[in-house]
PDB file of C-alpha atoms and ligand atoms in Angstrom:
ATOM      1  CA  MET B 274       0.000   0.000   0.000  1.00  0.00           C
ATOM      2  CA  CYS B 275       2.285   2.762   1.244  1.00  0.00           C
ATOM      3  CA  GLU B 276       5.315   3.168   3.481  1.00  0.00           C
ATOM      4  CA  SER B 277       3.992   5.987   5.609  1.00  0.00           C
ATOM      5  CA  SER B 278       4.569   3.921   8.763  1.00  0.00           C
ATOM      6  CA  ILE B 279       8.349   4.037   8.266  1.00  0.00           C
ATOM      7  CA  HIS B 280       9.686   6.774  10.482  1.00  0.00           C
ATOM      8  CA  ILE B 281      13.178   8.115   9.785  1.00  0.00           C
ATOM      9  CA  LEU B 282      14.562  10.217  12.626  1.00  0.00           C
ATOM     10  CA  LYS B 283      16.971  13.136  12.276  1.00  0.00           C
ATOM     11  CA  ILE B 284      20.502  12.103  13.221  1.00  0.00           C
ATOM     12  CA  ARG B 285      22.167  14.755  15.389  1.00  0.00           C
ATOM     13  CA  GLN B 286      25.635  15.931  14.406  1.00  0.00           C
ATOM     14  CA  VAL B 287      28.670  16.667  16.580  1.00  0.00           C
ATOM     15  CA  GLY B 288      28.310  20.014  18.310  1.00  0.00           C
ATOM     16  CA  GLU B 289      24.836  19.248  19.664  1.00  0.00           C
ATOM     17  CA  ARG B 290      24.864  19.090  23.430  1.00  0.00           C
ATOM     18  CA  ILE B 291      22.810  15.881  23.598  1.00  0.00           C
ATOM     19  CA  LEU B 292      25.784  13.976  22.157  1.00  0.00           C
ATOM     20  CA  ARG B 293      27.835  14.922  25.224  1.00  0.00           C
ATOM     21  CA  CYS B 294      25.251  14.052  27.897  1.00  0.00           C
ATOM     22  CA  LYS B 295      25.117  10.904  29.981  1.00  0.00           C
ATOM     23  CA  ALA B 296      21.893   9.175  28.997  1.00  0.00           C
ATOM     24  CA  ARG B 297      19.252   8.170  31.547  1.00  0.00           C
ATOM     25  CA  ALA B 298      18.525   4.545  32.426  1.00  0.00           C
ATOM     26  CA  LEU B 299      15.041   3.192  31.739  1.00  0.00           C
ATOM     27  CA  ASP B 300      13.044   1.420  34.425  1.00  0.00           C
ATOM     28  CA  ARG B 301      11.236  -1.793  33.570  1.00  0.00           C
ATOM     29  CA  ASN B 302       7.902  -0.081  32.948  1.00  0.00           C
ATOM     30  CA  ALA B 303       9.509   2.400  30.557  1.00  0.00           C
ATOM     31  CA  ILE B 304      11.211  -0.381  28.594  1.00  0.00           C
ATOM     32  CA  THR B 305       7.962  -2.097  27.698  1.00  0.00           C
ATOM     33  CA  ARG B 306       5.844   1.014  27.085  1.00  0.00           C
ATOM     34  CA  PRO B 307       4.441   1.451  23.547  1.00  0.00           C
ATOM     35  CA  ASP B 308       6.304   4.723  22.992  1.00  0.00           C
ATOM     36  CA  THR B 309       9.626   2.964  23.724  1.00  0.00           C
ATOM     37  CA  ARG B 310       8.687   0.159  21.325  1.00  0.00           C
ATOM     38  CA  ASP B 311       7.872   2.771  18.661  1.00  0.00           C
ATOM     39  CA  LEU B 312      11.161   4.582  19.311  1.00  0.00           C
ATOM     40  CA  ILE B 313      13.159   1.355  18.891  1.00  0.00           C
ATOM     41  CA  GLU B 314      11.347   0.647  15.634  1.00  0.00           C
ATOM     42  CA  ALA B 315      12.127   4.157  14.378  1.00  0.00           C
ATOM     43  CA  MET B 316      15.788   3.803  15.448  1.00  0.00           C
ATOM     44  CA  ARG B 317      16.024   0.531  13.517  1.00  0.00           C
ATOM     45  CA  GLU B 318      14.633   2.130  10.369  1.00  0.00           C
ATOM     46  CA  THR B 319      16.861   5.196  10.797  1.00  0.00           C
ATOM     47  CA  MET B 320      19.968   3.011  11.233  1.00  0.00           C
ATOM     48  CA  ARG B 321      19.107   0.977   8.118  1.00  0.00           C
ATOM     49  CA  ASP B 322      18.333   4.103   6.116  1.00  0.00           C
ATOM     50  CA  ALA B 323      21.660   5.784   6.985  1.00  0.00           C
ATOM     51  CA  PRO B 324      22.984   3.023   6.695  1.00  0.00           C
ATOM     52  CA  GLY B 325      24.938   2.243   9.838  1.00  0.00           C
ATOM     53  CA  VAL B 326      25.798  -0.715  12.056  1.00  0.00           C
ATOM     54  CA  GLY B 327      24.627   0.939  15.279  1.00  0.00           C
ATOM     55  CA  LEU B 328      22.608   3.868  16.550  1.00  0.00           C
ATOM     56  CA  ALA B 329      22.236   5.220  20.076  1.00  0.00           C
ATOM     57  CA  ALA B 330      19.271   7.238  21.352  1.00  0.00           C
ATOM     58  CA  PRO B 331      21.332  10.431  21.971  1.00  0.00           C
ATOM     59  CA  GLN B 332      22.072  10.441  18.243  1.00  0.00           C
ATOM     60  CA  VAL B 333      18.367  11.007  17.608  1.00  0.00           C
ATOM     61  CA  GLY B 334      18.131  13.622  20.352  1.00  0.00           C
ATOM     62  CA  LEU B 335      17.007  11.510  23.312  1.00  0.00           C
ATOM     63  CA  ASP B 336      18.957  11.067  26.563  1.00  0.00           C
ATOM     64  CA  LEU B 337      17.929   7.456  27.015  1.00  0.00           C
ATOM     65  CA  GLN B 338      20.157   4.401  27.451  1.00  0.00           C
ATOM     66  CA  ILE B 339      18.988   2.635  24.299  1.00  0.00           C
ATOM     67  CA  ALA B 340      21.145   1.451  21.400  1.00  0.00           C
ATOM     68  CA  VAL B 341      20.353  -0.674  18.368  1.00  0.00           C
ATOM     69  CA  ILE B 342      22.939  -2.743  16.519  1.00  0.00           C
ATOM     70  CA  GLU B 343      22.910  -4.660  13.248  1.00  0.00           C
ATOM     71  CA  ASP B 344      25.825  -5.484  10.939  1.00  0.00           C
ATOM     72  CA  ARG B 345      24.309  -6.944   7.790  1.00  0.00           C
ATOM     73  CA  ALA B 346      26.220  -9.147   5.347  1.00  0.00           C
ATOM     74  CA  GLU B 347      25.470  -6.660   2.556  1.00  0.00           C
ATOM     75  CA  TYR B 348      27.474  -3.982   4.408  1.00  0.00           C
ATOM     76  CA  GLN B 349      30.522  -6.244   4.299  1.00  0.00           C
ATOM     77  CA  ARG B 350      30.554  -6.957   0.576  1.00  0.00           C
ATOM     78  CA  GLU B 351      33.274  -4.416  -0.239  1.00  0.00           C
ATOM     79  CA  LEU B 352      35.719  -6.010   2.176  1.00  0.00           C
ATOM     80  CA  THR B 353      37.890  -8.935   1.116  1.00  0.00           C
ATOM     81  CA  PRO B 354      37.792 -12.178   3.144  1.00  0.00           C
ATOM     82  CA  GLU B 355      41.246 -11.220   4.455  1.00  0.00           C
ATOM     83  CA  GLN B 356      40.007  -7.796   5.592  1.00  0.00           C
ATOM     84  CA  LEU B 357      36.971  -9.347   7.265  1.00  0.00           C
ATOM     85  CA  ALA B 358      39.174 -11.869   9.071  1.00  0.00           C
ATOM     86  CA  GLU B 359      41.643  -9.174  10.132  1.00  0.00           C
ATOM     87  CA  ARG B 360      38.794  -7.140  11.647  1.00  0.00           C
ATOM     88  CA  GLY B 361      37.044 -10.141  13.167  1.00  0.00           C
ATOM     89  CA  ARG B 362      33.936  -8.937  11.334  1.00  0.00           C
ATOM     90  CA  GLU B 363      30.928 -11.088  10.613  1.00  0.00           C
ATOM     91  CA  PRO B 364      27.186 -10.420  10.309  1.00  0.00           C
ATOM     92  CA  ILE B 365      25.466  -9.435  13.562  1.00  0.00           C
ATOM     93  CA  PRO B 366      21.661  -9.742  13.676  1.00  0.00           C
ATOM     94  CA  PHE B 367      19.527  -6.822  14.792  1.00  0.00           C
ATOM     95  CA  HIS B 368      19.276  -6.445  18.543  1.00  0.00           C
ATOM     96  CA  VAL B 369      18.539  -3.846  21.190  1.00  0.00           C
ATOM     97  CA  LEU B 370      20.608  -2.861  24.219  1.00  0.00           C
ATOM     98  CA  ILE B 371      18.956  -1.010  27.092  1.00  0.00           C
ATOM     99  CA  ASN B 372      20.870   0.188  30.189  1.00  0.00           C
ATOM    100  CA  PRO B 373      24.056  -1.594  29.026  1.00  0.00           C
ATOM    101  CA  ARG B 374      27.153  -2.024  31.165  1.00  0.00           C
ATOM    102  CA  LEU B 375      30.438  -2.828  29.464  1.00  0.00           C
ATOM    103  CA  SER B 376      33.553  -4.425  30.864  1.00  0.00           C
ATOM    104  CA  ILE B 377      36.827  -5.005  29.066  1.00  0.00           C
ATOM    105  CA  VAL B 378      37.780  -8.686  28.779  1.00  0.00           C
ATOM    106  CA  ASP B 379      40.878  -8.297  26.590  1.00  0.00           C
ATOM    107  CA  PRO B 380      42.361  -4.773  26.572  1.00  0.00           C
ATOM    108  CA  THR B 381      44.698  -5.462  23.642  1.00  0.00           C
ATOM    109  CA  PRO B 382      44.181  -2.403  21.408  1.00  0.00           C
ATOM    110  CA  CYS B 383      42.896  -3.104  17.904  1.00  0.00           C
ATOM    111  CA  ARG B 384      43.448  -0.283  15.423  1.00  0.00           C
ATOM    112  CA  PHE B 385      41.109   0.304  12.501  1.00  0.00           C
ATOM    113  CA  PHE B 386      39.395   3.243  10.860  1.00  0.00           C
ATOM    114  CA  GLU B 387      36.083   4.034  12.517  1.00  0.00           C
ATOM    115  CA  GLY B 388      33.289   6.436  11.644  1.00  0.00           C
ATOM    116  CA  CYS B 389      30.062   7.684  13.174  1.00  0.00           C
ATOM    117  CA  LEU B 390      26.706   8.789  11.777  1.00  0.00           C
ATOM    118  CA  SER B 391      27.005  11.845  14.062  1.00  0.00           C
ATOM    119  CA  LEU B 392      30.354  12.853  12.527  1.00  0.00           C
ATOM    120  CA  ASN B 393      29.159  12.526   8.995  1.00  0.00           C
ATOM    121  CA  GLY B 394      31.966  12.577   6.445  1.00  0.00           C
ATOM    122  CA  PHE B 395      34.892  11.942   8.809  1.00  0.00           C
ATOM    123  CA  THR B 396      36.881   8.931   9.943  1.00  0.00           C
ATOM    124  CA  ALA B 397      39.971   8.123  12.008  1.00  0.00           C
ATOM    125  CA  VAL B 398      41.970   5.182  13.246  1.00  0.00           C
ATOM    126  CA  THR B 399      40.492   4.389  16.648  1.00  0.00           C
ATOM    127  CA  PRO B 400      42.000   1.857  19.048  1.00  0.00           C
ATOM    128  CA  ARG B 401      39.418  -0.387  20.724  1.00  0.00           C
ATOM    129  CA  ALA B 402      39.727  -3.242  23.181  1.00  0.00           C
ATOM    130  CA  ALA B 403      39.857  -6.657  21.531  1.00  0.00           C
ATOM    131  CA  ALA B 404      37.119  -8.254  23.635  1.00  0.00           C
ATOM    132  CA  VAL B 405      34.329  -7.006  25.884  1.00  0.00           C
ATOM    133  CA  ARG B 406      31.435  -8.294  27.947  1.00  0.00           C
ATOM    134  CA  VAL B 407      28.156  -6.406  27.998  1.00  0.00           C
ATOM    135  CA  THR B 408      25.206  -6.893  30.285  1.00  0.00           C
ATOM    136  CA  ALA B 409      21.976  -5.140  29.378  1.00  0.00           C
ATOM    137  CA  CYS B 410      18.236  -5.559  28.977  1.00  0.00           C
ATOM    138  CA  ASN B 411      16.610  -6.317  25.670  1.00  0.00           C
ATOM    139  CA  GLU B 412      13.455  -4.604  24.394  1.00  0.00           C
ATOM    140  CA  HIS B 413      11.322  -6.986  26.465  1.00  0.00           C
ATOM    141  CA  GLY B 414      13.081  -6.026  29.682  1.00  0.00           C
ATOM    142  CA  GLU B 415      14.876  -9.376  29.848  1.00  0.00           C
ATOM    143  CA  PRO B 416      18.535  -9.514  30.912  1.00  0.00           C
ATOM    144  CA  VAL B 417      21.083 -10.304  28.210  1.00  0.00           C
ATOM    145  CA  GLU B 418      24.799 -10.981  28.418  1.00  0.00           C
ATOM    146  CA  ILE B 419      27.080 -10.609  25.411  1.00  0.00           C
ATOM    147  CA  ASP B 420      30.682 -11.708  24.975  1.00  0.00           C
ATOM    148  CA  ALA B 421      32.138 -10.107  21.898  1.00  0.00           C
ATOM    149  CA  ARG B 422      35.446  -9.887  20.082  1.00  0.00           C
ATOM    150  CA  GLY B 423      36.666  -8.097  16.978  1.00  0.00           C
ATOM    151  CA  TRP B 424      34.348  -5.775  15.082  1.00  0.00           C
ATOM    152  CA  TYR B 425      31.331  -6.569  17.234  1.00  0.00           C
ATOM    153  CA  ALA B 426      33.328  -5.572  20.316  1.00  0.00           C
ATOM    154  CA  ARG B 427      34.229  -2.331  18.502  1.00  0.00           C
ATOM    155  CA  ILE B 428      30.572  -1.582  17.714  1.00  0.00           C
ATOM    156  CA  LEU B 429      29.573  -2.228  21.331  1.00  0.00           C
ATOM    157  CA  GLN B 430      32.284   0.087  22.657  1.00  0.00           C
ATOM    158  CA  HIS B 431      31.289   2.799  20.166  1.00  0.00           C
ATOM    159  CA  GLU B 432      27.550   2.630  20.906  1.00  0.00           C
ATOM    160  CA  ILE B 433      27.885   2.393  24.671  1.00  0.00           C
ATOM    161  CA  ASP B 434      30.295   5.342  24.557  1.00  0.00           C
ATOM    162  CA  HIS B 435      27.431   7.326  22.997  1.00  0.00           C
ATOM    163  CA  LEU B 436      25.286   6.582  26.063  1.00  0.00           C
ATOM    164  CA  ASN B 437      28.014   8.104  28.221  1.00  0.00           C
ATOM    165  CA  GLY B 438      28.467  11.236  26.127  1.00  0.00           C
ATOM    166  CA  ARG B 439      31.611  10.051  24.376  1.00  0.00           C
ATOM    167  CA  LEU B 440      32.428  10.037  20.668  1.00  0.00           C
ATOM    168  CA  PHE B 441      35.061   8.159  18.693  1.00  0.00           C
ATOM    169  CA  VAL B 442      37.086  11.363  18.369  1.00  0.00           C
ATOM    170  CA  ASP B 443      37.788  11.046  22.121  1.00  0.00           C
ATOM    171  CA  ALA B 444      39.510   7.704  21.524  1.00  0.00           C
ATOM    172  CA  MET B 445      40.970   8.184  18.031  1.00  0.00           C
ATOM    173  CA  LEU B 446      44.593   8.669  17.039  1.00  0.00           C
ATOM    174  CA  PRO B 447      44.308  12.389  16.174  1.00  0.00           C
ATOM    175  CA  ALA B 448      46.874  12.405  13.384  1.00  0.00           C
ATOM    176  CA  THR B 449      44.718   9.920  11.444  1.00  0.00           C
ATOM    177  CA  PHE B 450      41.564  12.078  11.493  1.00  0.00           C
ATOM    178  CA  MET B 451      40.443  12.746   7.916  1.00  0.00           C
ATOM    179  CA  THR B 452      37.478  13.179   5.618  1.00  0.00           C
ATOM    180  CA  SER B 453      35.841  10.022   4.322  1.00  0.00           C
ATOM    181  CA  VAL B 454      36.580  11.272   0.790  1.00  0.00           C
ATOM    182  CA  ASN B 455      40.301  11.448   1.515  1.00  0.00           C
ATOM    183  CA  PHE B 456      40.176   8.081   3.241  1.00  0.00           C
ATOM    184  CA  GLN B 457      38.771   6.559   0.040  1.00  0.00           C
ATOM    185  CA  ARG B 458      41.191   8.538  -2.129  1.00  0.00           C
ATOM    186  CA  HIS B 459      44.435   7.883  -0.263  1.00  0.00           C
ATOM    187  CA  TRP B 460      44.226   5.244   2.463  1.00  0.00           C
ATOM    188  CA  SER B 461      41.487   2.694   1.872  1.00  0.00           C
ATOM    189  CA  GLY B 462      42.869  -0.822   1.649  1.00  0.00           C
ATOM    190  CA  GLN B 463      46.276   0.059   3.096  1.00  0.00           C
ATOM    191  CA  PRO B 464      47.469  -1.799   6.194  1.00  0.00           C
ATOM    192  CA  ILE B 465      46.732   0.214   9.333  1.00  0.00           C
ATOM    193  CA  ALA B 466      50.346  -0.061  10.494  1.00  0.00           C
ATOM    194  CA  ALA B 467      51.475   1.554   7.213  1.00  0.00           C
ATOM    195  CA  VAL B 468      48.855   4.316   7.525  1.00  0.00           C
ATOM    196  CA  CYS B 469      49.926   5.061  11.080  1.00  0.00           C
ATOM    197  CA  SER B 470      53.590   5.064  10.090  1.00  0.00           C
ATOM    198  CA  VAL B 471      53.103   7.477   7.178  1.00  0.00           C
ATOM    199  CA  LEU B 472      50.937   9.795   9.316  1.00  0.00           C
ATOM    200  CA  GLY B 473      53.502   9.862  12.097  1.00  0.00           C
ATOM    201  CA  VAL B 474      51.662   7.694  14.629  1.00  0.00           C
ATOM    202  CA  ASP B 475      53.516   5.119  16.670  1.00  0.00           C
ATOM    203  CA  GLY B 476      52.628   1.927  14.818  1.00  0.00           C
ATOM    204  CA  THR B 477      53.470  -0.565  17.530  1.00  0.00           C
TER     205      THR B 477
HETATM  206 ZN1   ZN Q 228      28.425   6.839  16.511  1.00  0.00          ZN
END
C-alpha cells in the first residue's frame, strides 16, 4: 500500500549538546511502554536508512540508554575475506541494548578506521579493546549478556560510549583524522600499520 509507517529520525551531528550528555537509564515499565517500542522501531529504520551498524538514542536527540545494533552481510561486501578476518567482522543480527554495562575482557588495542553517523563525512583510526562483555536488557526487559570480540566488540564500545556522552574522536589517534573522501582517495585498503607510520603515529 504505502510506506507511511516508516519513520526516519533526524541524526544529530557533533556540536549538539545531547551527544555529550550521559543518557538516563530506563526502568522496567519504561522499557515495555508502547512509545519505547515505537522509538526502537524508528531507530532501527533510521539506522538501516543511513545506513549504519549501530545507533544510540542520543544520536536522535534523546537522553535514554537505548542502542540498536545490526551489521548486515550486505554492508561487508566491499571487504575482502582477508580484511573481514583481520577485523574479526561477521554479520550481527539486529538487537537492542537497554541500560548496558560494558567491561573489558581483553584490553589489547585493535586499530582500525572508525566512523560515526554523528560525525558525517569523517573517519579516524580508533583503538578499541579486543574483547568485551556487555550486560543489558533487551526490548522486552529481559537480561542479556554478550561476549564479543573483533568488530562486534568495537561496535559495542562505540555505541555504549554514545550513552556516556563520548564520541570516537575522544579515543581516536588524532593524526589519522580525515574526511571520508580522503580516506577513500588515499588510504582505503592500506594496512593500518602503514597508515599510522606514514601519518607519524607510533605503529606498535
Ligand atoms: Zn556513533
